[in-house]
Short mmCIF file of C-alpha atoms in Angstrom, two decimals:
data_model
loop_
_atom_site.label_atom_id
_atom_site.label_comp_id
_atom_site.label_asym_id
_atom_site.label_seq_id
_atom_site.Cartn_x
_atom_site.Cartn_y
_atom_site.Cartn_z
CA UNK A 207 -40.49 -51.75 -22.60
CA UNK A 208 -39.80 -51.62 -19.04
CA UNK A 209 -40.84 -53.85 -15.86
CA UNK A 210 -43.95 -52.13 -15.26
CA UNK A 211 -45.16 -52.27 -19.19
CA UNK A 212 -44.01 -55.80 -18.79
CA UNK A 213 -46.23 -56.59 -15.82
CA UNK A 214 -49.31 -54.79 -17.63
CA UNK A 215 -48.63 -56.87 -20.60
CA UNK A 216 -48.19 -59.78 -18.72
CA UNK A 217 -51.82 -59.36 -16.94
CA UNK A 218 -54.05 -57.72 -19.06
CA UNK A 219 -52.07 -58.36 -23.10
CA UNK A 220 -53.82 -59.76 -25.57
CA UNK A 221 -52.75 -62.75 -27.75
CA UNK A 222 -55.25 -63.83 -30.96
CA UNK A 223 -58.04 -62.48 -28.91
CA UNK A 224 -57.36 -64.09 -25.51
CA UNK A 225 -56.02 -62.64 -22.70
CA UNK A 226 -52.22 -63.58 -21.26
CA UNK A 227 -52.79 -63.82 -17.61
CA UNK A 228 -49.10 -64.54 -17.71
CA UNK A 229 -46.51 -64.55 -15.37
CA UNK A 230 -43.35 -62.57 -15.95
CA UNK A 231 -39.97 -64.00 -15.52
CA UNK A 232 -36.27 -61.71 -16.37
CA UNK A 233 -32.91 -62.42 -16.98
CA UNK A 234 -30.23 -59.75 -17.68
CA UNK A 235 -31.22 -59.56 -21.05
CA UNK A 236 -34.51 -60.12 -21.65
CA UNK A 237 -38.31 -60.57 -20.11
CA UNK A 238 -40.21 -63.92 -21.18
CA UNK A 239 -44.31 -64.09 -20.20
CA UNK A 240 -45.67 -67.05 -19.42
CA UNK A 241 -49.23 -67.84 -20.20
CA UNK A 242 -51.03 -70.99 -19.89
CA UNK A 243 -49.50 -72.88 -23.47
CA UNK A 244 -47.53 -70.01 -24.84
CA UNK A 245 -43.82 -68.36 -23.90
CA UNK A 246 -43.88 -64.85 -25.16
CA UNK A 247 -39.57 -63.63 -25.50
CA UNK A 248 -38.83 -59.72 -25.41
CA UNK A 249 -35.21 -58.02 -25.44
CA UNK A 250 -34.49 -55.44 -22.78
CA UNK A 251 -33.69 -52.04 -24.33
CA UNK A 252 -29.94 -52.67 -23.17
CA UNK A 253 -26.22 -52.45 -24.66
CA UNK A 254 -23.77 -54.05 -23.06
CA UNK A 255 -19.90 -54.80 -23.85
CA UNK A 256 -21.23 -57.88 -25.55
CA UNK A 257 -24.79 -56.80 -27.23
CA UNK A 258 -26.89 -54.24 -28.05
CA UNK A 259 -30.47 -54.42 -27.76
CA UNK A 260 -30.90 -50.55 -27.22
CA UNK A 261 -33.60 -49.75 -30.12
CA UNK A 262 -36.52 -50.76 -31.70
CA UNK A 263 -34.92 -52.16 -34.87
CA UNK A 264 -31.83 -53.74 -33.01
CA UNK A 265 -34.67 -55.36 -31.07
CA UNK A 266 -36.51 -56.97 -33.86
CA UNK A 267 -33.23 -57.92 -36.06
CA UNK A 268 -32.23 -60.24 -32.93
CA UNK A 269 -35.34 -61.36 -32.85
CA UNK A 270 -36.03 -62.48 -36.04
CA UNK A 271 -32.01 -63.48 -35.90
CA UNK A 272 -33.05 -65.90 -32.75
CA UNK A 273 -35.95 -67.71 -34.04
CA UNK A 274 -34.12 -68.76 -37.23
CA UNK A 275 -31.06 -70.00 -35.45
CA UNK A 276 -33.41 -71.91 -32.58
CA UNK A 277 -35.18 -73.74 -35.07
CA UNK A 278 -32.68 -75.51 -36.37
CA UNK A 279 -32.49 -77.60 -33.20
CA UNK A 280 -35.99 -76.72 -31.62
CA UNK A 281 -39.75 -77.28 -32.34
CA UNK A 282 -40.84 -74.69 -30.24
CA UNK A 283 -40.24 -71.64 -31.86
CA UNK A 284 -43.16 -70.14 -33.50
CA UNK A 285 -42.79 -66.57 -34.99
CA UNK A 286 -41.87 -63.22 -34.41
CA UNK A 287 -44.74 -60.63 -33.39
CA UNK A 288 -44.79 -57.02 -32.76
CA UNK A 289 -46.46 -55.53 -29.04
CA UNK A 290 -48.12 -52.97 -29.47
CA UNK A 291 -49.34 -50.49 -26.87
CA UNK A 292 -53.49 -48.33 -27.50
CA UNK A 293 -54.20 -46.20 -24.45
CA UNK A 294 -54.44 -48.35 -21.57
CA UNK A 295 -54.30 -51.78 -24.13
CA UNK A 296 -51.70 -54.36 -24.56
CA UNK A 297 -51.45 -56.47 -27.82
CA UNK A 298 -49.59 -59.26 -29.04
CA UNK A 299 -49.52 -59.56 -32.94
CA UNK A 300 -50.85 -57.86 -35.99
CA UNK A 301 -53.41 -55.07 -35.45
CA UNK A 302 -53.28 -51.07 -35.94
CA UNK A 303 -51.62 -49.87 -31.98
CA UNK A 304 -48.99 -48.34 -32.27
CA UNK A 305 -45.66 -51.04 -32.25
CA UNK A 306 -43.53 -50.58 -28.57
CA UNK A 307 -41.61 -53.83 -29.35
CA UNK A 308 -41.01 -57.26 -30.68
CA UNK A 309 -41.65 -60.89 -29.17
CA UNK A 310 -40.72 -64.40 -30.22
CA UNK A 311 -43.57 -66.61 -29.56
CA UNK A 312 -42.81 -70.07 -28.48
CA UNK A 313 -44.61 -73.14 -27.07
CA UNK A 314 -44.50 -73.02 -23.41
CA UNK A 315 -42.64 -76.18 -22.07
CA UNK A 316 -43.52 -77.82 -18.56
CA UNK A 317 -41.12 -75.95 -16.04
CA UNK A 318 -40.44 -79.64 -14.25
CA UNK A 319 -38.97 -80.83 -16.89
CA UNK A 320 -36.04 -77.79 -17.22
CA UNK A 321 -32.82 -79.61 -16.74
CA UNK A 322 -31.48 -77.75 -14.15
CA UNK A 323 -34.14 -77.65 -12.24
CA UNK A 324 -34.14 -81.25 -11.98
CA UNK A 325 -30.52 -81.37 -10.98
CA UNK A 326 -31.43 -78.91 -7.48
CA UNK A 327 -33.77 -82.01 -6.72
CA UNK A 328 -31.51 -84.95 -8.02
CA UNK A 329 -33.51 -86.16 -10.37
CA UNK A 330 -31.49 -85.82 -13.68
CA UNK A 331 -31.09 -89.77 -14.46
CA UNK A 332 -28.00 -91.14 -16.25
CA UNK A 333 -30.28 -92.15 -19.54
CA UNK A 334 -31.25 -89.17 -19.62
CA UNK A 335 -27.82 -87.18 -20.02
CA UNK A 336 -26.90 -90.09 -22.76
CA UNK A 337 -29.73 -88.80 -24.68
CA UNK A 338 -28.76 -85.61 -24.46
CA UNK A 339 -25.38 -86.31 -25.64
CA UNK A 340 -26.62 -87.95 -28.44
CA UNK A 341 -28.74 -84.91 -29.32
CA UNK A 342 -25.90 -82.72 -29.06
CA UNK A 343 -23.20 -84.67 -30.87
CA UNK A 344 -25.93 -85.54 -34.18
CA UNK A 345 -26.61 -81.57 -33.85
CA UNK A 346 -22.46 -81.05 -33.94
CA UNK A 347 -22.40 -83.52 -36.57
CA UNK A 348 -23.97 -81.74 -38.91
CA UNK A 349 -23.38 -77.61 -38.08
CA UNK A 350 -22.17 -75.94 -40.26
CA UNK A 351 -18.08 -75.64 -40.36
CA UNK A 352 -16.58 -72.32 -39.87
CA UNK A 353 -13.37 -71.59 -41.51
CA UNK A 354 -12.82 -68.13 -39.92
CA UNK A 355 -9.61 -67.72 -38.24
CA UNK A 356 -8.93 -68.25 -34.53
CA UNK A 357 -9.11 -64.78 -33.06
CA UNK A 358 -6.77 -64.93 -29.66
CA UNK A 359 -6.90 -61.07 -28.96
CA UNK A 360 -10.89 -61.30 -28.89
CA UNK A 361 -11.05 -64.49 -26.90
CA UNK A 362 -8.78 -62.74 -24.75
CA UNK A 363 -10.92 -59.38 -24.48
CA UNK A 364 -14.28 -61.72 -23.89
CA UNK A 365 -12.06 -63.81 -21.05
CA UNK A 366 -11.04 -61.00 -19.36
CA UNK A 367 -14.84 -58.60 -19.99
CA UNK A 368 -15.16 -59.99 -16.01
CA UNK A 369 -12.34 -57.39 -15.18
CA UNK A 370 -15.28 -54.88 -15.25
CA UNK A 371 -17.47 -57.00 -12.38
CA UNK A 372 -14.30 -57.35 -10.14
CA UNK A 373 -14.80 -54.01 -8.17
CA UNK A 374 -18.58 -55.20 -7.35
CA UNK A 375 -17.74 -58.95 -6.88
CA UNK A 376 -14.95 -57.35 -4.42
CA UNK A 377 -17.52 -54.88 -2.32
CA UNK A 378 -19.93 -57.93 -2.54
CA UNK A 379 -18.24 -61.23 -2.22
CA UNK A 380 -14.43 -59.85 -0.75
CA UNK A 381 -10.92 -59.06 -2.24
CA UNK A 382 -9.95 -63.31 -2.37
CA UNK A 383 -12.74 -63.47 -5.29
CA UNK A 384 -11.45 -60.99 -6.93
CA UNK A 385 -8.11 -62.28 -6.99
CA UNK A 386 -9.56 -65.31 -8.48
CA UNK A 387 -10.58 -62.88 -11.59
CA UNK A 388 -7.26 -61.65 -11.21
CA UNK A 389 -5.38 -65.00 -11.13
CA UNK A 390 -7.71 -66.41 -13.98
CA UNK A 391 -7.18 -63.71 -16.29
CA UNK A 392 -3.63 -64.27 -16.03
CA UNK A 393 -3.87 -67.91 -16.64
CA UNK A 394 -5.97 -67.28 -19.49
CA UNK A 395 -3.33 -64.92 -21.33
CA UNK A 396 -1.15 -67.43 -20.91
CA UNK A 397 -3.14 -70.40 -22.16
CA UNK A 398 -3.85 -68.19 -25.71
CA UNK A 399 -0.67 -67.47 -26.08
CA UNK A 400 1.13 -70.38 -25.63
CA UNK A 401 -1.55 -72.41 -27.70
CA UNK A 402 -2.04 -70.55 -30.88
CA UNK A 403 -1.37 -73.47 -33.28
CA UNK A 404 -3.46 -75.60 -31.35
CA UNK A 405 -6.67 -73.50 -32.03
CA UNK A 406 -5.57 -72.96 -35.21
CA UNK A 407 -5.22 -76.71 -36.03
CA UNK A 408 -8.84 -77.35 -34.77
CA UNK A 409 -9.79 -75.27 -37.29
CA UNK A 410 -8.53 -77.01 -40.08
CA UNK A 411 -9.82 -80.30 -38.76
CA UNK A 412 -13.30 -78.30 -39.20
CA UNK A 413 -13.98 -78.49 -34.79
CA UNK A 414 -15.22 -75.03 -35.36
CA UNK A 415 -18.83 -74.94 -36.19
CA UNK A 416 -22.26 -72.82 -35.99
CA UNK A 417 -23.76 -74.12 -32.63
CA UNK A 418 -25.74 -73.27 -29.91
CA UNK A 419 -23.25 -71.15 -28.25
CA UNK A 420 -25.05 -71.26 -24.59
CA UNK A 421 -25.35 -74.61 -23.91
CA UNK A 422 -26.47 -75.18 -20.51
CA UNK A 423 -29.37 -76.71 -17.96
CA UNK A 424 -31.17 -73.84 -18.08
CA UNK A 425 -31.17 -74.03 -21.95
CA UNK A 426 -32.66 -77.33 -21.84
CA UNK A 427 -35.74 -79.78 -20.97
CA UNK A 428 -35.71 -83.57 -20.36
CA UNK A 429 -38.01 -84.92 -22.35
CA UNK A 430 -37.83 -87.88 -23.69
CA UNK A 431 -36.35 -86.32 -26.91
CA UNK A 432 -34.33 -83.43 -25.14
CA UNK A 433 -35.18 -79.73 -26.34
CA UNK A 434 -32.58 -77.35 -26.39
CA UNK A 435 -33.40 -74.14 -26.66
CA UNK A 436 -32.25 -70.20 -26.34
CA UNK A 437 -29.04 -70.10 -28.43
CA UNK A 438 -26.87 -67.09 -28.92
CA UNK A 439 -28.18 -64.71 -31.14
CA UNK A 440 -26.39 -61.13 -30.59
CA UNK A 441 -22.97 -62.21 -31.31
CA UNK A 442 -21.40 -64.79 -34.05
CA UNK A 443 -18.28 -65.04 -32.49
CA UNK A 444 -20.25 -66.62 -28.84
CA UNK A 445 -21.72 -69.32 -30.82
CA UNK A 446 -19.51 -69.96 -33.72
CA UNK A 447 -16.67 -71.87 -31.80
CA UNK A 448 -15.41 -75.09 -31.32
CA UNK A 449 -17.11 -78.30 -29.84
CA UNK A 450 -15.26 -78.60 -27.38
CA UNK A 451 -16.48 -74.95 -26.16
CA UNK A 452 -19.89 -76.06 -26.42
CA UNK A 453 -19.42 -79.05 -24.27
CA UNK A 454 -17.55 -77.92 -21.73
CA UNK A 455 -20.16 -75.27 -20.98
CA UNK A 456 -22.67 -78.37 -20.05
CA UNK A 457 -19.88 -80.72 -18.33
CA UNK A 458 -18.53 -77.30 -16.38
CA UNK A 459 -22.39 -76.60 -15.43
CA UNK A 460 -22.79 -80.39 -14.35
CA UNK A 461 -19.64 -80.20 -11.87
CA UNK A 462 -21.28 -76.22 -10.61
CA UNK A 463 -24.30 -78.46 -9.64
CA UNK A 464 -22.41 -80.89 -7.83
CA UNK A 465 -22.56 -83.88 -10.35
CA UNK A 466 -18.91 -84.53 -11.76
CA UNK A 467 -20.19 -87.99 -12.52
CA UNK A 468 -22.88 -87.00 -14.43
CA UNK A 469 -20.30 -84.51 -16.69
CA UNK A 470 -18.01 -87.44 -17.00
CA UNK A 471 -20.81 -89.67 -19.09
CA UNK A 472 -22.25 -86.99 -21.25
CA UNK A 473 -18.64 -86.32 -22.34
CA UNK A 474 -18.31 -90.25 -23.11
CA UNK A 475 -21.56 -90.47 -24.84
CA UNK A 476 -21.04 -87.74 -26.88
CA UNK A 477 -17.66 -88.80 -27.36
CA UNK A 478 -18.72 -92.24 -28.95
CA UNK A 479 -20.88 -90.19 -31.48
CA UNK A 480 -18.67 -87.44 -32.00
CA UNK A 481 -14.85 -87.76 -31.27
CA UNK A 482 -13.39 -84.64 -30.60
CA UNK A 483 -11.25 -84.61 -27.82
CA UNK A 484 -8.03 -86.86 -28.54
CA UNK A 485 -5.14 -86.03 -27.38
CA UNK A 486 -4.18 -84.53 -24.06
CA UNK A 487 -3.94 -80.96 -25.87
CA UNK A 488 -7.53 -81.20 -26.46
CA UNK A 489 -8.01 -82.51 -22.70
CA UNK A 490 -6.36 -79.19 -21.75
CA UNK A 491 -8.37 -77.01 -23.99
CA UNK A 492 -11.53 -79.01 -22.84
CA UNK A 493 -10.28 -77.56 -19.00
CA UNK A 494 -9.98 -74.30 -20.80
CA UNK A 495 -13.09 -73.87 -21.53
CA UNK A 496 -14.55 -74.96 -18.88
CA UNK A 497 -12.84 -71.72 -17.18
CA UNK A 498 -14.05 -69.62 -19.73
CA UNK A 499 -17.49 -70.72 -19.40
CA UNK A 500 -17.03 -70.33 -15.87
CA UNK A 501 -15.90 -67.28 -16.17
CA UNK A 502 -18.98 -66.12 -18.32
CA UNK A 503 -21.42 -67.60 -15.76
CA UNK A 504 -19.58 -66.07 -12.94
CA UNK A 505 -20.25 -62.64 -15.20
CA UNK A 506 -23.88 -63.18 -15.94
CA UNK A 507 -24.22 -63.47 -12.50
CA UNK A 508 -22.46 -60.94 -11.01
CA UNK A 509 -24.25 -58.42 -13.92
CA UNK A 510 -27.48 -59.83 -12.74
CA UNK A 511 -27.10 -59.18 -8.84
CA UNK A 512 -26.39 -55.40 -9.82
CA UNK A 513 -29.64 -54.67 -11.35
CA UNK A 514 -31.49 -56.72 -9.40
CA UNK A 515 -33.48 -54.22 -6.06
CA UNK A 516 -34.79 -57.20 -4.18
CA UNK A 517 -32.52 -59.00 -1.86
CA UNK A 518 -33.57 -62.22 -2.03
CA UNK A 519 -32.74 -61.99 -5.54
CA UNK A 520 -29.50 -60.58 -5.44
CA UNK A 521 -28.34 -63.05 -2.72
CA UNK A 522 -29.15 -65.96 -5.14
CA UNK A 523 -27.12 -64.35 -7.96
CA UNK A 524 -24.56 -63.12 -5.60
CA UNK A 525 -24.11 -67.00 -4.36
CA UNK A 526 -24.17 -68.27 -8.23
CA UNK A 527 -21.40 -65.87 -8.78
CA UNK A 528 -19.82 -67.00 -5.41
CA UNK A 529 -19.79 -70.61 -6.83
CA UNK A 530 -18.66 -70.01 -10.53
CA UNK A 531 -15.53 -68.64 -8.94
CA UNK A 532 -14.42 -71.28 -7.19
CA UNK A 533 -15.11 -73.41 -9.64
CA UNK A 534 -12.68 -71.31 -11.48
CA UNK A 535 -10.04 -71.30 -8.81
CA UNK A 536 -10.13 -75.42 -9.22
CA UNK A 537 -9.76 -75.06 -13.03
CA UNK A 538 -6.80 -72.67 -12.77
CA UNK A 539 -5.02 -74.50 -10.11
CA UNK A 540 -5.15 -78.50 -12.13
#
């Protein structure tokens, strides 16, 4: 698939006999079609340092990979179906076409209610994040543990994967961001190497668990009952981590938004339900990852502005970038 398939499957597809009239949105990764009730998921043809979406098969492994993992927390997610492509006709689901590529169906959520969303307007209320704490601690609670060793020399390689965006984020933001990437990376080498029995202890305690692995407002709608949605798929090592990874992703993308306050109570809700950070080891770790996260954001970001042609575009990735990195800079320099 590419954006102009997208855009003819997006106006003119097919779904159980009625038409999509959907409109497309895109991320780095992926395409997802919104029609009136339904979210339709599809995985750029891409392979990057992290994933590889490049064929057909890859395509429908992560797929079929995604929906099982989102359902553990999410009602949403429906099936997998194939597209397929007749002549000038765009399907969604079973039928004799020939098969282009692979979509996970879900139920299409109101927009408004998309967490971060309501943070740009203000309107994420403090009940509201002690719910969600409570949804993410009982989900903690009872992931799976993951005994697998701490591996510091491919936490280090995914810390310092934003090496590769410095020479854009340079050319596009100016040399003092990149010597944040710079300065970070440093810091982070450090950190993993003067903390090895640290991680390693957190893994005995059993703090490293199958979990959502992406954890942030984007990810997530405030209902009443909070859904949480779009874990990582493509790569165990992303989303089988530690809790305090997890959390920090959601407190670090509180503070990006301007709402330290609001980072400070989910971390003591969640806290109450599931203790995890206790001693000021763990505080540091928690400020770890935060960076890290950070770091990934500022990456996403950065990756994003680069493929993107229109400007507008670009300038509000460029600017997300822009702010990940100084939010990185603050981490670095506690």
């Amino acid at each position: 698939m590419n954006d102009l398939n997208i855009h003819a499957l997006s106006q003119t597809g097919i779904f159980k006999g009625q038409p999509l009239y959907g409109t497309p949105e895109e991320t780095h990764i992926s395409w997802v079609i919104l029609s009136k009730k339904m979210a339709f998921k599809i995985k750029k043809p891409v392979k990057l340092s992290f994933l590889d979406f490049s064929t057909l098969a890859k395509r429908k492994k992560y797929c079929e990979i995604e929906l099982r993992l989102n359902q553990r927390f999410s009602a949403i997610y429906l099936a997998v179906l194939p597209v397929r492509h007749q002549k000038n006709e765009w399907f969604i689901g079973e039928g004799n076409a020939t098969i282009v590529d692979y979509a996970i169906v879900m139920k299409r959520m109101l927009p408004s209610k998309r967490m971060d969303k309501l943070l740009v307007k203000g309107k994420v209320l403090q009940e509201q994040i002690i719910a969600l704490a409570k949804e993410v601690a009982d989900f903690h609670t009872y992931a799976k543990v993951i005994h697998s060793p701490f591996d510091q020399d491919e936490s280090r390689r995914t810390f310092n994967d934003i090496e590769n965006a410095g020479t854009y984020v340079k050319e596009n933001l100016g040399q003092s961001f990149q010597n944040i990437i710079t300065l970070a990376i440093q810091w982070s080498d450090h950190f993993l190497a003067t903390n090895k029995l640290l991680f390693a202890q957190r893994i005995r305690e059993g703090f490293k668990r199958d979990l959502h692995g992406d954890l942030h407002s984007g990810n997530i709608f405030l209902y009443k009952k909070p859904v949480i949605f779009d874990c990582i798929e493509f790569n165990n090592d992303f989303r089988q981590i530690d809790v305090i990874s997890e959390i920090a992703f959601l407190c670090m993308d509180l503070e990006a938004f301007g709402y330290p306050e609001l980072s400070d109570i989910f971390l003591t809700a969640y806290s109450d339900h599931f203790p995890c950070i206790i001693t000021s080891a763990d505080q540091q770790l928690l400020t770890y990852y935060k960076c890290m996260r950070a770091n990934i954001r500022a990456k996403v970001h950065a990756i994003s502005a680069g493929q993107t042609i229109e400007g507008k575009v670009r300038d509000v990735h460029l600017a997300a970038a822009r702010n990940y990195l100084t939010l990185i800079k603050t981490y670095i320099e506690k």
